[in-house]
Short mmCIF file of C-alpha atoms in Angstrom, two decimals:
data_model
loop_
_atom_site.label_atom_id
_atom_site.label_comp_id
_atom_site.label_asym_id
_atom_site.label_seq_id
_atom_site.Cartn_x
_atom_site.Cartn_y
_atom_site.Cartn_z
CA ALA G 1 -19.41 -4.38 19.56
CA LEU G 2 -18.85 -6.89 16.84
CA PRO G 3 -16.77 -5.39 13.86
CA ILE G 4 -18.28 -4.55 10.66
CA PHE G 5 -16.80 -6.08 7.42
CA GLY G 6 -16.99 -4.62 4.04
CA PHE G 7 -14.93 -3.24 1.15
CA ILE G 8 -13.19 0.12 0.49
CA ARG G 9 -12.25 1.43 -2.88
CA VAL G 10 -8.76 2.98 -2.33
CA GLN G 11 -7.58 5.13 -5.11
CA LEU G 12 -3.95 5.46 -5.63
CA LYS G 13 -2.80 9.23 -6.08
CA LEU G 14 1.13 8.99 -5.62
CA ILE G 15 3.41 11.87 -6.41
CA ARG G 16 6.96 9.89 -6.15
CA PRO G 17 7.84 6.66 -7.56
CA VAL G 18 7.91 3.64 -5.73
CA SER G 19 10.12 0.98 -4.98
CA VAL G 20 9.97 -2.77 -5.64
CA PRO G 21 12.15 -5.59 -5.70
CA ALA G 22 14.37 -5.91 -8.81
CA CYS G 23 13.92 -9.61 -9.46
CA LYS G 24 10.83 -10.20 -11.76
CA LYS G 25 9.09 -12.76 -9.71
CA PRO G 26 8.97 -13.60 -6.11
CA PRO G 27 11.15 -16.59 -5.09
CA SER G 28 9.37 -19.84 -4.83
CA MET G 29 9.42 -21.85 -1.99
CA GLN G 30 12.55 -24.11 -2.95
CA ASP G 31 14.45 -20.90 -4.13
CA ALA G 32 13.68 -19.44 -0.42
CA LYS G 33 15.14 -22.64 1.44
CA LYS G 34 18.62 -22.43 -0.57
CA THR G 35 18.88 -18.70 0.04
CA THR G 36 21.08 -17.77 2.90
CA SER G 37 20.85 -14.78 5.01
CA THR G 38 23.53 -13.00 3.36
CA SER G 39 21.96 -13.21 0.25
CA ARG G 40 18.44 -12.26 1.37
CA SER G 41 19.76 -8.98 2.54
CA GLN G 42 21.41 -8.35 -0.73
CA ALA G 43 18.27 -8.97 -2.43
CA VAL G 44 16.49 -6.55 -0.52
CA LYS G 45 19.06 -3.88 -1.31
CA ARG G 46 18.26 -4.36 -5.24
CA ARG G 47 15.09 -2.42 -6.10
CA THR G 48 13.87 -0.77 -9.17
CA SER G 49 11.80 2.59 -8.58
CA PHE G 50 9.01 3.59 -10.84
CA TYR G 51 5.97 5.95 -11.05
CA LEU G 52 2.80 3.81 -10.65
CA PRO G 53 -0.11 5.24 -13.35
CA LYS G 54 -2.40 8.16 -12.15
CA ASP G 55 -5.63 7.25 -10.57
CA ILE G 56 -5.24 3.35 -9.97
CA ALA G 57 -8.01 2.12 -7.82
CA LYS G 58 -8.01 -1.02 -5.61
CA HIS G 59 -10.65 -2.69 -3.45
CA LEU G 60 -9.50 -3.89 -0.12
CA HIS G 61 -11.80 -5.94 2.26
CA ILE G 62 -11.60 -4.56 5.83
CA SER G 63 -13.41 -4.22 9.12
CA SER G 64 -14.46 -1.69 11.17
CA ARG G 65 -11.26 -1.88 13.49
CA THR G 66 -8.78 -1.81 10.54
CA ARG G 67 -6.42 1.01 10.99
CA ALA G 68 -5.29 3.58 8.35
CA SER G 69 -1.63 2.07 8.46
CA GLU G 70 -2.95 -1.50 8.02
CA VAL G 71 -4.59 -0.02 5.07
CA ILE G 72 -1.40 1.40 3.68
CA GLU G 73 0.74 -2.02 4.50
CA ALA G 74 -1.87 -4.10 2.38
CA LEU G 75 -1.55 -1.40 -0.24
CA LEU G 76 2.01 -1.74 -0.35
CA LYS G 77 2.15 -5.61 -0.10
CA LYS G 78 -0.50 -6.22 -3.18
CA PHE G 79 1.94 -3.86 -5.31
CA MET G 80 4.96 -5.36 -3.85
CA VAL G 81 6.12 -1.92 -2.71
CA VAL G 82 9.39 -2.17 -0.47
CA ASP G 83 9.23 1.45 0.65
CA ASN G 84 8.91 2.63 4.20
CA PRO G 85 5.13 2.56 4.95
CA ARG G 86 5.42 5.87 6.99
CA LYS G 87 6.36 7.69 3.86
CA PHE G 88 2.42 7.23 2.84
CA ALA G 89 -0.85 8.89 4.02
CA LEU G 90 -4.39 7.91 3.79
CA PHE G 91 -6.82 10.21 3.17
CA GLU G 92 -10.75 10.47 3.01
CA ARG G 93 -12.29 12.19 -0.06
CA ALA G 94 -15.84 13.08 0.18
CA GLU G 95 -18.10 15.11 -2.39
CA ARG G 96 -20.94 17.48 -1.15
CA GLU G 97 -22.76 20.26 -3.03
CA ALA G 98 -20.21 20.14 -6.03
CA GLN G 99 -17.25 20.38 -3.57
CA VAL G 100 -14.52 17.87 -2.96
CA TYR G 101 -13.40 17.47 0.85
CA ARG G 102 -10.43 15.67 1.70
CA ARG G 103 -9.17 14.74 5.36
CA LYS G 104 -6.15 12.92 6.25
CA ILE G 105 -6.68 9.92 8.30
CA GLY G 106 -4.37 9.57 11.04
CA ARG G 107 -2.21 6.23 11.65
CA ALA G 108 -4.19 4.99 14.65
CA HIS G 109 -7.43 5.06 12.84
#
């Protein structure tokens, strides 16, 4: 069967700080060519941690074949978060008859 494409709205509710690279802007192509492998590994070690504001929402374009781990990785990339993706989980939220249900989505889904 062909995959179905569409948008999902992901609401972030993080309870821990996230880490981002310490530099203010990503390196340009010229900077990347000048960088040696030693300075690259040092740059990765320099990071800043902070709390994201509560209830940030992002829309992602996905297919019916997109796994939960891919959604997490896309969100981390979008926010330039360098933390291990396995530290994060994705939950489905549904409301029925004034009750809110949450279900953890497995990494393979």
